[in-house]
């Protein structure tokens, strides 16, 4: 690596700042609400250093692909493989079936440098179950490795006079793609290499302009504002989707600090931060598995002091790994040989295979994974994307007289209703997060959530199509089901309202009144067609995974926290779901519709049970398992209850 750049104290201090931002953010210590921007800082530093090195070696005719990738492997693999190995051992003892299976996939992705795409399929980085994934953080390392794979080849085979133009064009194209895709599929924009490459490209740009005097002059003027931005943004982000405006500011602020190479950041004052920068790679590797494993064994959020202790332990482990593994191997005078390459490949395959062997070696893992599988009702093909055109497998007969319409809280009712309904059959009309409210759709105002403004239009269209389908269908009774909170929580969702197909749309904050009006439109429209209507409320739940908790108890795995018995306290449930429960009460009063509740069926003492006779009732923090759906439907005589309550 280019010595003049790689050993700069200011760059090491930037690394230290970046990893501390990430560490404090993951520890949820309440300071850096956008500490994830530390990863964006890392991207720029990596792009700058790797491009500087490759550029210098090619210009001096010293570049070798074989030596380049061997040095990368020697630098990155020992610490990464050590972390993955020990995490795998701990995962075997601490993770439940579903989580261990996902962990095995994450490990394979981390070792093959495709973790970003593996994690893209497993869910959102900002989603509720993200904190349970011990190798979630390896997505960024995979993107860096993908950049290291592509950049040297492009620079080696493309004429030098086109290098600068190539970086500019690629960076702009990547950023435009990122913004465009974020409006459609934010999860893809977050994880995909093409949509994150622009951040490393900002660093590469710096490698080509660092020696220019005019650039240095501009960097002098912009240095202090840039440094302030790097310190303020993680505390007070601009907001919006990520990567977005915050990432853009953070990346160019990092670039300015690197280009300036200010004496104030190269003296004794930054030595403590530069020291953290020295161990930043190991600290980044070891800290997150500890937090994730703790999140698996702790039902509900681990206490503040536990998270603080984990952060301190992470620092100690990072120091040890840096001094005894990472730095000695990186500094060792090892040269490339084909034998070493073969040994590395063999070790990589063995390490990737180990968690799969541990998962499949215990039949209980597969048993409980199946028990906790996603409940999509009549099948995954019945989870609509945009249009409602139900295939034959999404109805139990060709002339169903009952429709279950709503979001995932409608899907999880289907297995039980299917068994208990005494009519001619059941048809499913479901779309994730899209409640059965005509003319009203939620869209997220938070970071990297799938419910974008474009998605909201799809939800509006979908519900209009369901209503149109019902006009000429044999359906006589409609069950409306949703968690409904997405229409009642303005801190997370806005809503778009539309009077009818092709009519103007209005965006506003989510409010109970708007949700009630939309529910009223749905009920009125259905009754005008001669359909009977009943609403089914979501079951009692809190913000922890009741399915995972139940599996831990049933398997005798270590389980800690205030909810270690997996029961849902009544008072906390009522407080958490106050807005939804109030909405249900108003719905009954205003529109003379009955609401079926699960509360009495699940009540146990001063709370609600989440398992029954060794069976898991819930699969997450509110959704019923297939077994739970059938159990409750039978216990409540759900088929007859729907027939009696619908009107």
Coordinates of C-alpha atoms in Angstrom, one line a residue:
X1 CA 0.0 0.0 0.0
X2 CA 1.2 3.5 -0.7
X3 CA 3.1 4.3 2.5
X4 CA 2.6 8.1 2.3
X5 CA -1.2 7.7 2.4
X6 CA -1.8 4.5 4.4
X7 CA 0.2 5.7 7.4
X8 CA -1.2 9.2 7.6
X9 CA -2.4 10.0 11.1
X10 CA -5.4 11.9 9.7
X11 CA -6.6 9.0 7.7
X12 CA -6.1 6.7 10.7
X13 CA -8.1 9.2 12.8
X14 CA -10.9 9.2 10.2
X15 CA -10.9 5.4 10.4
X16 CA -11.1 5.7 14.2
X17 CA -14.0 8.1 14.0
X18 CA -15.8 5.9 11.5
X19 CA -15.6 2.8 13.6
X20 CA -16.6 4.6 16.8
X21 CA -19.6 6.0 15.0
X22 CA -20.7 2.5 14.0
X23 CA -19.9 1.0 17.4
X24 CA -21.9 3.6 19.4
X25 CA -24.7 3.3 16.9
X26 CA -24.9 -0.5 17.2
X27 CA -24.6 -0.3 21.0
X28 CA -27.7 2.1 21.0
X29 CA -26.0 4.3 23.5
X30 CA -28.2 7.2 22.4
X31 CA -25.7 9.6 20.9
X32 CA -25.1 8.9 17.2
X33 CA -28.6 8.4 15.7
X34 CA -27.0 8.1 12.2
X35 CA -23.8 6.4 13.2
X36 CA -24.2 4.1 10.2
X37 CA -22.6 6.9 8.3
X38 CA -19.3 5.6 9.6
X39 CA -19.5 2.9 6.9
X40 CA -19.8 5.6 4.2
X41 CA -16.6 7.2 5.6
X42 CA -14.9 3.8 5.4
X43 CA -15.9 3.5 1.8
X44 CA -14.3 6.8 0.8
X45 CA -11.1 5.9 2.7
X46 CA -10.9 2.5 1.0
X47 CA -11.5 3.9 -2.4
X48 CA -8.8 6.5 -1.9
X49 CA -6.1 4.2 -0.6
X50 CA -6.7 1.3 -3.0
X51 CA -6.8 3.6 -6.1
X52 CA -3.7 5.4 -5.0
X53 CA -1.8 2.2 -4.6
X54 CA -3.0 0.6 -7.9
X55 CA -2.4 3.9 -9.7
X56 CA 1.2 4.2 -8.4
X57 CA 2.1 0.6 -9.2
X58 CA 0.7 0.7 -12.7
X59 CA 2.4 4.0 -13.4
X60 CA 5.7 2.5 -12.3
X61 CA 5.1 -0.8 -14.1
X62 CA 5.1 -2.8 -10.8
X63 CA 1.5 -3.9 -10.7
X64 CA 0.8 -7.7 -10.5
X65 CA -2.7 -9.1 -10.1
X66 CA -1.3 -12.1 -8.3
X67 CA 0.6 -10.1 -5.8
X68 CA -2.2 -7.6 -5.4
X69 CA -4.8 -10.1 -4.4
X70 CA -2.4 -12.1 -2.3
X71 CA -1.7 -8.9 -0.3
X72 CA -5.4 -8.3 0.0
X73 CA -5.9 -11.8 1.3
X74 CA -3.0 -11.5 3.8
X75 CA -4.4 -8.2 5.0
X76 CA -8.1 -9.1 5.3
X77 CA -8.6 -12.9 5.7
X78 CA -6.8 -13.8 9.0
X79 CA -8.9 -11.4 11.2
X80 CA -12.1 -12.1 9.2
X81 CA -11.7 -15.9 9.4
X82 CA -10.8 -15.8 13.1
X83 CA -13.9 -13.8 13.8
X84 CA -16.2 -16.0 11.7
X85 CA -14.8 -19.2 13.2
X86 CA -15.4 -18.1 16.8
X87 CA -18.8 -16.6 15.9
X88 CA -19.8 -19.9 14.3
X89 CA -18.9 -21.8 17.5
X90 CA -21.0 -19.4 19.6
X91 CA -23.8 -19.4 17.1
X92 CA -24.1 -23.2 17.4
X93 CA -24.9 -22.9 21.1
X94 CA -26.8 -19.6 21.1
X95 CA -28.9 -19.4 17.9
X96 CA -32.2 -21.1 17.2
X97 CA -32.9 -23.1 14.1
X98 CA -34.0 -20.3 11.7
X99 CA -31.3 -17.9 12.9
X100 CA -28.6 -20.6 12.6
X101 CA -29.7 -21.4 9.1
X102 CA -29.6 -17.8 8.1
X103 CA -26.2 -17.4 9.9
X104 CA -24.8 -20.3 7.7
X105 CA -25.9 -18.4 4.6
X106 CA -24.3 -15.2 6.0
X107 CA -21.0 -17.0 6.6
X108 CA -21.0 -18.4 3.1
X109 CA -21.7 -14.9 1.8
X110 CA -19.0 -13.3 3.9
X111 CA -16.3 -15.8 2.8
X112 CA -17.3 -15.6 -0.8
X113 CA -17.6 -11.7 -0.6
X114 CA -21.2 -11.8 -1.6
X115 CA -22.7 -11.1 1.8
X116 CA -24.4 -8.0 0.6
X117 CA -26.6 -10.1 -1.8
X118 CA -27.2 -12.8 0.8
X119 CA -28.4 -10.2 3.3
X120 CA -30.5 -8.4 0.7
X121 CA -32.6 -11.6 0.5
X122 CA -32.8 -12.0 4.2
X123 CA -34.3 -8.5 4.9
X124 CA -33.6 -4.9 5.5
X125 CA -30.5 -3.6 7.3
X126 CA -32.8 -1.4 9.3
X127 CA -35.5 -4.1 9.8
X128 CA -36.6 -5.5 13.1
X129 CA -34.8 -8.8 12.7
X130 CA -31.5 -7.3 11.5
X131 CA -30.2 -7.1 15.0
X132 CA -30.3 -10.9 15.2
X133 CA -27.9 -11.5 12.3
X134 CA -24.3 -12.0 13.6
X135 CA -22.7 -11.3 10.2
X136 CA -24.9 -8.5 9.1
X137 CA -22.0 -6.1 9.0
X138 CA -20.1 -8.1 6.4
X139 CA -22.2 -6.6 3.7
X140 CA -19.9 -3.6 3.5
X141 CA -16.8 -5.7 3.5
X142 CA -18.2 -7.6 0.5
X143 CA -18.9 -4.4 -1.4
X144 CA -15.3 -3.3 -0.8
X145 CA -13.9 -6.6 -2.0
X146 CA -16.1 -6.4 -5.1
X147 CA -14.6 -2.9 -5.7
X148 CA -11.1 -4.3 -5.2
X149 CA -11.8 -7.0 -7.7
X150 CA -13.1 -4.7 -10.5
X151 CA -11.0 -1.5 -10.1
X152 CA -7.5 -2.9 -10.7
X153 CA -8.7 -4.8 -13.9
X154 CA -10.3 -1.6 -15.2
X155 CA -7.2 0.5 -14.5
X156 CA -4.8 -2.1 -15.9
X157 CA -6.6 -2.7 -19.2
X158 CA -7.8 0.8 -19.9
X159 CA -5.5 3.5 -21.2
X160 CA -4.3 5.8 -18.4
X161 CA -5.6 8.9 -20.1
X162 CA -9.2 7.6 -19.6
X163 CA -8.8 6.8 -15.9
X164 CA -10.1 10.1 -14.6
X165 CA -13.1 10.3 -17.0
X166 CA -13.9 6.6 -16.2
X167 CA -14.1 7.4 -12.4
X168 CA -16.3 10.4 -13.0
X169 CA -18.7 8.7 -15.3
X170 CA -18.9 5.5 -13.1
X171 CA -19.4 7.5 -10.0
X172 CA -22.2 9.7 -11.4
X173 CA -23.9 6.7 -13.0
X174 CA -23.8 4.8 -9.7
X175 CA -25.2 7.7 -7.7
X176 CA -28.0 8.3 -10.2
X177 CA -28.8 4.6 -10.1
X178 CA -28.7 4.6 -6.3
X179 CA -31.2 7.5 -6.1
X180 CA -33.5 6.0 -8.7
X181 CA -33.6 2.5 -7.3
X182 CA -34.0 3.8 -3.7
X183 CA -37.3 5.3 -4.7
X184 CA -38.4 1.8 -6.0
X185 CA -36.5 -0.8 -4.0
X186 CA -34.5 0.9 -1.1
X187 CA -33.2 -2.5 0.1
X188 CA -31.6 -3.1 -3.3
X189 CA -30.2 0.5 -3.3
X190 CA -28.7 -0.1 0.1
X191 CA -27.0 -3.5 -0.5
X192 CA -26.2 -3.7 -4.2
X193 CA -22.7 -3.0 -5.4
X194 CA -23.6 -0.9 -8.4
X195 CA -25.7 1.4 -6.2
X196 CA -23.0 1.8 -3.5
X197 CA -19.9 1.9 -5.7
X198 CA -20.1 5.7 -6.1
X199 CA -19.0 6.1 -2.4
X200 CA -15.8 4.2 -3.1
X201 CA -15.6 6.2 -6.3
X202 CA -15.5 9.4 -4.4
X203 CA -12.3 8.1 -2.8
X204 CA -11.0 7.0 -6.1
X205 CA -11.6 10.5 -7.4
X206 CA -9.5 11.9 -4.6
X207 CA -6.6 9.7 -5.7
X208 CA -6.5 11.4 -9.1
X209 CA -6.8 15.0 -7.8
X210 CA -4.8 14.9 -4.6
X211 CA -1.7 16.4 -6.1
X212 CA -3.4 19.3 -7.9
X213 CA -2.7 22.7 -6.4
X214 CA -6.2 24.1 -7.2
X215 CA -7.8 21.2 -5.4
X216 CA -5.6 21.8 -2.4
X217 CA -6.6 25.4 -2.3
X218 CA -10.3 24.4 -2.4
X219 CA -9.7 21.8 0.3
X220 CA -8.2 24.5 2.6
X221 CA -11.4 26.5 2.4
X222 CA -13.7 23.6 2.8
X223 CA -11.8 21.6 5.5
X224 CA -13.3 23.0 8.7
X225 CA -16.9 22.9 7.4
X226 CA -16.3 19.3 6.2
X227 CA -14.9 18.3 9.6
X228 CA -17.8 19.8 11.3
X229 CA -20.2 18.0 9.0
X230 CA -18.6 14.7 9.9
X231 CA -19.1 15.3 13.6
X232 CA -22.6 16.8 13.4
X233 CA -24.3 14.6 10.7
X234 CA -24.2 11.4 12.8
X235 CA -26.0 13.3 15.6
X236 CA -28.3 15.4 13.5
X237 CA -28.9 13.7 10.1
X238 CA -30.7 15.5 7.3
X239 CA -32.9 12.4 7.0
X240 CA -34.6 10.6 4.1
X241 CA -33.6 7.3 2.5
X242 CA -30.1 5.9 3.0
X243 CA -27.8 6.1 1.1
X244 CA -29.0 9.6 0.3
X245 CA -28.2 13.2 1.1
X246 CA -26.5 12.3 4.4
X247 CA -24.2 9.8 2.7
X248 CA -23.4 12.2 -0.1
X249 CA -22.4 15.0 2.4
X250 CA -20.4 12.5 4.5
X251 CA -18.6 11.1 1.5
X252 CA -17.5 14.4 0.1
X253 CA -16.7 15.8 3.6
X254 CA -14.4 12.8 4.1
X255 CA -12.8 13.4 0.7
X256 CA -12.1 17.1 1.6
X257 CA -10.5 16.1 4.9
X258 CA -8.3 13.5 3.1
X259 CA -7.3 16.0 0.4
X260 CA -6.4 18.8 2.9
X261 CA -4.2 16.6 5.1
X262 CA -4.4 19.3 7.8
X263 CA -1.5 19.5 10.3
X264 CA -4.0 19.5 13.2
X265 CA -5.0 16.0 12.3
X266 CA -1.5 14.7 11.9
X267 CA -0.2 15.6 15.4
X268 CA -0.3 14.3 18.9
X269 CA -3.9 15.5 19.5
X270 CA -5.3 12.8 17.2
X271 CA -3.2 9.9 18.5
X272 CA -5.9 8.3 20.6
X273 CA -8.3 8.4 17.6
X274 CA -5.6 7.2 15.3
X275 CA -4.9 4.3 17.7
X276 CA -8.6 3.3 17.3
X277 CA -8.1 3.6 13.6
X278 CA -5.2 1.1 13.8
X279 CA -7.6 -1.5 15.3
X280 CA -10.6 -0.3 13.3
X281 CA -10.8 -3.4 11.0
X282 CA -10.7 -5.9 13.9
X283 CA -13.1 -3.7 15.9
X284 CA -15.5 -3.5 13.0
X285 CA -15.3 -7.3 12.7
X286 CA -15.7 -8.4 16.3
X287 CA -18.2 -5.9 17.7
X288 CA -21.4 -6.7 15.8
X289 CA -21.4 -10.5 16.4
X290 CA -21.3 -9.8 20.1
X291 CA -24.3 -7.4 19.9
X292 CA -26.2 -9.8 17.6
X293 CA -25.7 -12.9 19.8
X294 CA -26.7 -10.9 22.8
X295 CA -29.9 -9.8 21.0
X296 CA -30.7 -13.4 20.3
X297 CA -30.4 -14.5 24.0
X298 CA -32.0 -11.4 25.4
X299 CA -35.8 -11.1 24.9
X300 CA -36.4 -7.5 24.4
X301 CA -33.6 -5.0 24.3
X302 CA -30.6 -5.8 26.4
X303 CA -30.1 -3.2 29.3
X304 CA -27.9 -0.2 28.7
X305 CA -25.1 -1.5 31.0
X306 CA -25.0 -4.8 29.1
X307 CA -24.6 -3.0 25.8
X308 CA -21.9 -0.7 27.2
X309 CA -20.1 -3.7 28.6
X310 CA -20.2 -5.4 25.1
X311 CA -18.8 -2.2 23.6
X312 CA -15.9 -2.3 26.0
X313 CA -15.3 -6.0 25.5
X314 CA -15.3 -5.4 21.7
X315 CA -12.4 -2.9 22.1
X316 CA -10.4 -5.4 24.1
X317 CA -11.0 -8.3 21.7
X318 CA -10.2 -6.0 18.7
X319 CA -6.9 -5.0 20.3
X320 CA -6.0 -8.6 20.9
X321 CA -6.9 -9.7 17.4
X322 CA -5.0 -6.8 15.9
X323 CA -1.8 -7.5 17.9
X324 CA -1.8 -11.3 17.7
X325 CA -3.4 -12.1 14.4
X326 CA -4.1 -9.2 12.0
X327 CA -0.9 -7.2 12.3
X328 CA 1.6 -10.1 12.6
X329 CA 0.3 -11.9 9.5
X330 CA 0.0 -8.7 7.5
X331 CA 3.6 -7.8 8.4
X332 CA 5.0 -11.3 7.8
X333 CA 7.3 -11.6 4.8
X334 CA 5.0 -14.2 3.1
X335 CA 5.0 -14.4 -0.7
X336 CA 2.4 -15.8 -3.0
X337 CA 2.7 -19.5 -3.8
X338 CA 0.1 -21.8 -5.4
X339 CA 0.3 -24.0 -2.4
X340 CA -0.7 -21.2 -0.1
X341 CA -3.5 -20.3 -2.5
X342 CA -4.8 -23.9 -2.4
X343 CA -4.6 -23.9 1.4
X344 CA -6.5 -20.7 1.6
X345 CA -9.2 -22.0 -0.7
X346 CA -9.5 -25.2 1.3
X347 CA -9.7 -23.3 4.5
X348 CA -12.4 -21.0 3.1
X349 CA -14.5 -23.9 1.9
X350 CA -14.2 -25.7 5.3
X351 CA -15.1 -22.5 7.2
X352 CA -18.1 -21.9 4.9
X353 CA -19.3 -25.5 5.3
X354 CA -18.9 -25.6 9.1
X355 CA -22.1 -23.7 10.1
X356 CA -24.2 -25.7 7.6
X357 CA -22.8 -28.9 9.1
X358 CA -23.8 -27.7 12.6
X359 CA -27.3 -26.7 11.4
X360 CA -28.1 -30.0 9.7
X361 CA -26.3 -32.0 12.3
X362 CA -29.2 -31.4 14.7
X363 CA -32.6 -32.4 13.4
X364 CA -34.3 -30.0 15.9
X365 CA -33.0 -27.0 13.8
X366 CA -34.9 -28.1 10.7
X367 CA -37.9 -29.0 12.8
X368 CA -38.2 -25.7 14.5
X369 CA -37.3 -23.8 11.3
X370 CA -40.3 -25.4 9.6
X371 CA -42.5 -24.6 12.6
X372 CA -41.5 -21.0 12.4
X373 CA -41.6 -20.6 8.6
X374 CA -43.2 -17.5 7.2
X375 CA -47.0 -17.8 7.2
X376 CA -48.2 -16.6 3.8
X377 CA -51.6 -18.3 4.0
X378 CA -52.3 -20.4 1.0
X379 CA -48.8 -19.9 -0.3
X380 CA -46.1 -17.4 -1.4
X381 CA -47.8 -17.0 -4.8
X382 CA -50.8 -15.5 -3.0
X383 CA -48.6 -12.6 -1.6
X384 CA -49.3 -10.1 -4.3
X385 CA -46.8 -7.6 -5.6
X386 CA -48.8 -4.9 -7.3
X387 CA -51.8 -6.3 -9.1
X388 CA -54.6 -8.5 -7.8
X389 CA -55.2 -11.4 -10.1
X390 CA -55.7 -14.4 -7.8
X391 CA -54.4 -17.7 -9.3
X392 CA -56.3 -20.9 -8.6
X393 CA -54.1 -21.9 -5.7
X394 CA -55.1 -18.8 -3.8
X395 CA -58.6 -20.0 -3.4
X396 CA -59.7 -23.3 -1.8
X397 CA -62.6 -23.8 -4.3
X398 CA -63.5 -22.3 -7.7
X399 CA -66.5 -20.6 -6.0
X400 CA -65.3 -19.3 -2.6
X401 CA -67.9 -17.4 -0.5
X402 CA -65.4 -15.9 2.0
X403 CA -62.5 -13.5 1.2
X404 CA -59.8 -12.7 3.7
X405 CA -58.4 -9.3 2.6
X406 CA -55.5 -7.3 4.1
X407 CA -51.8 -7.4 4.9
X408 CA -49.6 -10.0 6.5
X409 CA -52.0 -10.0 9.5
X410 CA -54.6 -11.3 7.1
X411 CA -52.2 -13.9 5.6
X412 CA -51.6 -15.5 9.0
X413 CA -55.3 -16.1 9.6
X414 CA -55.8 -18.2 6.4
X415 CA -54.6 -21.6 7.7
X416 CA -57.0 -21.6 10.6
X417 CA -59.9 -20.1 8.8
X418 CA -59.5 -22.5 5.9
X419 CA -60.0 -25.4 8.3
X420 CA -62.8 -24.0 10.2
X421 CA -64.9 -22.2 7.6
X422 CA -68.1 -24.1 6.8
X423 CA -69.0 -22.3 3.6
X424 CA -68.1 -23.1 0.0
X425 CA -64.5 -21.9 0.3
X426 CA -61.9 -19.2 1.0
X427 CA -60.0 -16.8 -1.2
X428 CA -57.0 -14.8 -0.2
X429 CA -56.3 -11.1 -1.1
X430 CA -53.1 -10.0 0.6
X431 CA -50.2 -7.6 0.2
X432 CA -47.5 -6.9 2.8
X433 CA -48.2 -3.8 4.9
X434 CA -51.1 -2.8 2.6
X435 CA -54.2 -2.8 4.8
X436 CA -57.7 -3.1 3.3
X437 CA -58.4 0.6 3.3
X438 CA -59.8 1.9 0.0
X439 CA -58.2 5.2 -1.1
X440 CA -55.6 5.3 1.6
X441 CA -52.1 3.9 1.6
X442 CA -49.1 4.3 3.9
X443 CA -45.6 5.1 2.9
X444 CA -42.5 5.2 5.1
X445 CA -40.8 8.4 6.1
X446 CA -37.9 6.5 7.7
X447 CA -34.6 5.2 6.5
X448 CA -34.4 2.4 4.0
X449 CA -37.9 1.0 4.3
X450 CA -39.6 -0.9 1.5
X451 CA -42.8 1.1 1.6
X452 CA -41.8 4.0 -0.7
X453 CA -44.0 6.5 -2.3
X454 CA -44.0 4.4 -5.5
X455 CA -45.0 1.4 -3.4
X456 CA -47.9 3.4 -1.9
X457 CA -49.4 3.9 -5.4
X458 CA -49.2 0.1 -5.9
X459 CA -51.1 -0.4 -2.7
X460 CA -53.9 2.0 -3.7
X461 CA -54.2 0.3 -7.1
X462 CA -54.1 -3.2 -5.5
X463 CA -57.1 -2.4 -3.2
X464 CA -59.0 -0.8 -6.0
X465 CA -58.5 -4.1 -8.0
X466 CA -59.6 -6.2 -5.1
X467 CA -62.8 -4.2 -4.8
X468 CA -63.4 -4.5 -8.5
X469 CA -62.9 -8.2 -8.4
X470 CA -65.5 -8.5 -5.6
X471 CA -68.2 -6.9 -7.7
X472 CA -68.7 -10.0 -9.8
X473 CA -67.4 -12.7 -7.5
X474 CA -69.4 -15.4 -5.5
X475 CA -67.9 -14.0 -2.3
X476 CA -70.6 -13.2 0.3
X477 CA -68.5 -12.4 3.4
X478 CA -65.3 -10.4 3.6
X479 CA -62.9 -10.5 6.5
X480 CA -60.8 -7.3 6.8
X481 CA -57.5 -7.8 8.7
X482 CA -54.4 -5.7 9.3
X483 CA -52.1 -4.6 12.0
X484 CA -53.4 -1.1 11.1
X485 CA -50.6 0.7 13.0
X486 CA -49.0 1.8 9.7
X487 CA -52.0 4.1 9.3
X488 CA -51.8 5.4 12.9
X489 CA -48.1 6.1 13.5
X490 CA -47.0 9.5 11.9
X491 CA -43.5 9.1 13.3
X492 CA -43.0 6.2 10.9
X493 CA -45.5 6.7 8.1
X494 CA -47.1 9.3 6.0
X495 CA -50.2 8.4 3.9
X496 CA -51.4 9.2 0.4
X497 CA -55.1 9.6 -0.2
X498 CA -57.0 9.2 -3.4
X499 CA -60.7 9.6 -4.0
X500 CA -60.8 7.0 -6.7
X501 CA -58.9 5.4 -9.7
X502 CA -57.3 8.1 -11.8
X503 CA -58.2 10.9 -9.3
X504 CA -55.7 13.4 -7.8
X505 CA -53.6 12.2 -4.8
X506 CA -53.0 14.0 -1.5
X507 CA -50.1 13.3 0.8
X508 CA -50.4 13.9 4.5
X509 CA -49.4 12.6 7.9
X510 CA -50.9 9.4 9.1
X511 CA -53.9 10.1 11.4
X512 CA -56.6 7.9 13.0
X513 CA -59.3 10.0 11.4
X514 CA -58.0 9.4 7.9
X515 CA -57.7 5.7 8.6
X516 CA -61.3 5.6 10.0
X517 CA -62.6 7.4 6.9
X518 CA -60.9 4.9 4.6
X519 CA -62.1 1.9 6.6
X520 CA -65.6 3.4 6.4
X521 CA -65.3 3.7 2.6
X522 CA -64.3 0.0 2.4
X523 CA -67.1 -1.2 4.6
X524 CA -69.7 1.0 2.8
X525 CA -68.5 -0.2 -0.6
X526 CA -68.7 -3.8 0.4
X527 CA -72.1 -3.6 1.9
X528 CA -73.3 -1.7 -1.2
X529 CA -72.4 -4.9 -3.1
X530 CA -74.4 -7.0 -0.7
X531 CA -71.4 -8.4 1.1
X532 CA -71.2 -9.0 4.8
X533 CA -68.1 -7.6 6.7
X534 CA -66.2 -8.5 9.8
X535 CA -62.8 -7.2 11.1
X536 CA -60.2 -9.4 12.8
X537 CA -57.7 -7.5 15.0
X538 CA -54.0 -8.4 15.3
X539 CA -53.2 -10.7 18.3
X540 CA -51.4 -9.3 21.4
X541 CA -47.7 -8.6 20.8
X542 CA -44.7 -6.5 21.7
X543 CA -41.6 -5.6 19.8
X544 CA -39.7 -8.9 20.4
X545 CA -39.8 -12.1 18.5
X546 CA -42.2 -14.4 20.4
X547 CA -41.6 -17.3 18.0
X548 CA -37.8 -17.2 18.6
X549 CA -38.4 -16.8 22.4
X550 CA -40.7 -19.8 22.5
X551 CA -38.2 -22.0 20.6
X552 CA -35.5 -21.0 23.0
X553 CA -37.6 -22.1 26.0
X554 CA -38.8 -25.3 24.4
X555 CA -35.1 -26.3 23.6
X556 CA -33.7 -25.2 26.9
X557 CA -31.5 -22.5 25.4
X558 CA -30.2 -19.6 27.5
X559 CA -32.8 -16.8 27.6
X560 CA -32.6 -13.6 29.5
X561 CA -34.5 -10.4 30.0
X562 CA -37.8 -9.1 31.4
X563 CA -39.7 -11.4 29.0
X564 CA -37.6 -14.5 29.4
X565 CA -40.8 -16.6 30.0
X566 CA -42.1 -15.4 26.6
X567 CA -45.4 -14.2 28.0
X568 CA -46.8 -10.8 26.9
X569 CA -47.8 -8.6 29.8
X570 CA -51.3 -7.3 29.4
X571 CA -50.5 -3.7 30.6
X572 CA -47.6 -3.4 28.2
X573 CA -49.6 -4.8 25.3
X574 CA -52.4 -2.3 26.0
X575 CA -50.0 0.6 26.1
X576 CA -48.1 -0.5 23.0
X577 CA -51.2 -1.1 20.9
X578 CA -53.2 1.7 22.4
X579 CA -53.6 3.5 19.0
X580 CA -54.7 0.2 17.3
X581 CA -57.1 -0.8 20.1
X582 CA -58.7 2.7 20.1
X583 CA -59.0 2.5 16.3
X584 CA -60.9 -0.8 16.7
X585 CA -63.3 0.6 19.2
X586 CA -64.0 3.6 17.0
X587 CA -64.5 1.3 14.0
X588 CA -67.2 -0.6 15.8
X589 CA -69.0 2.5 17.0
X590 CA -69.0 4.4 13.7
X591 CA -69.7 1.7 11.2
X592 CA -71.6 -0.9 13.1
X593 CA -69.0 -3.6 12.4
X594 CA -67.9 -6.4 14.7
X595 CA -64.2 -6.8 15.6
X596 CA -62.9 -10.3 16.5
X597 CA -60.1 -10.2 19.1
X598 CA -57.6 -12.9 20.1
X599 CA -57.1 -11.5 23.6
X600 CA -59.4 -13.9 25.5
X601 CA -58.2 -17.0 23.6
X602 CA -54.6 -16.2 24.5
X603 CA -55.0 -14.8 28.0
X604 CA -53.0 -16.5 30.7
X605 CA -53.0 -14.7 34.1
X606 CA -51.9 -11.1 33.7
X607 CA -50.7 -11.7 30.1
X608 CA -50.9 -13.7 27.0
X609 CA -49.2 -17.0 26.2
X610 CA -47.1 -17.5 23.0
X611 CA -46.9 -21.4 23.0
X612 CA -49.2 -24.2 23.8
X613 CA -48.4 -27.9 24.6
X614 CA -44.9 -27.6 23.0
X615 CA -46.2 -25.8 19.9
X616 CA -45.2 -22.3 18.9
X617 CA -48.2 -20.0 18.4
X618 CA -46.3 -17.0 17.1
X619 CA -43.5 -16.9 14.5
X620 CA -42.5 -13.3 15.1
X621 CA -43.6 -10.2 17.1
X622 CA -47.2 -10.6 16.2
X623 CA -47.7 -13.0 13.4
X624 CA -49.2 -16.5 14.0
X625 CA -47.5 -19.6 12.9
X626 CA -49.4 -22.1 10.8
X627 CA -49.8 -24.2 13.9
X628 CA -50.9 -21.2 15.9
X629 CA -53.4 -20.1 13.3
X630 CA -55.0 -23.5 13.3
X631 CA -54.9 -23.9 17.0
X632 CA -56.6 -20.5 17.7
X633 CA -59.2 -20.9 14.9
X634 CA -60.2 -24.3 16.4
X635 CA -60.3 -23.0 20.0
X636 CA -62.4 -20.0 19.0
X637 CA -64.6 -21.8 16.5
X638 CA -63.4 -19.2 14.0
X639 CA -65.6 -20.3 11.1
X640 CA -68.8 -20.0 13.1
X641 CA -67.6 -16.8 14.8
X642 CA -67.1 -15.1 11.4
X643 CA -70.5 -16.3 10.2
X644 CA -72.2 -14.9 13.4
X645 CA -70.3 -11.6 13.6
X646 CA -70.3 -10.6 9.9
X647 CA -72.9 -8.1 8.9

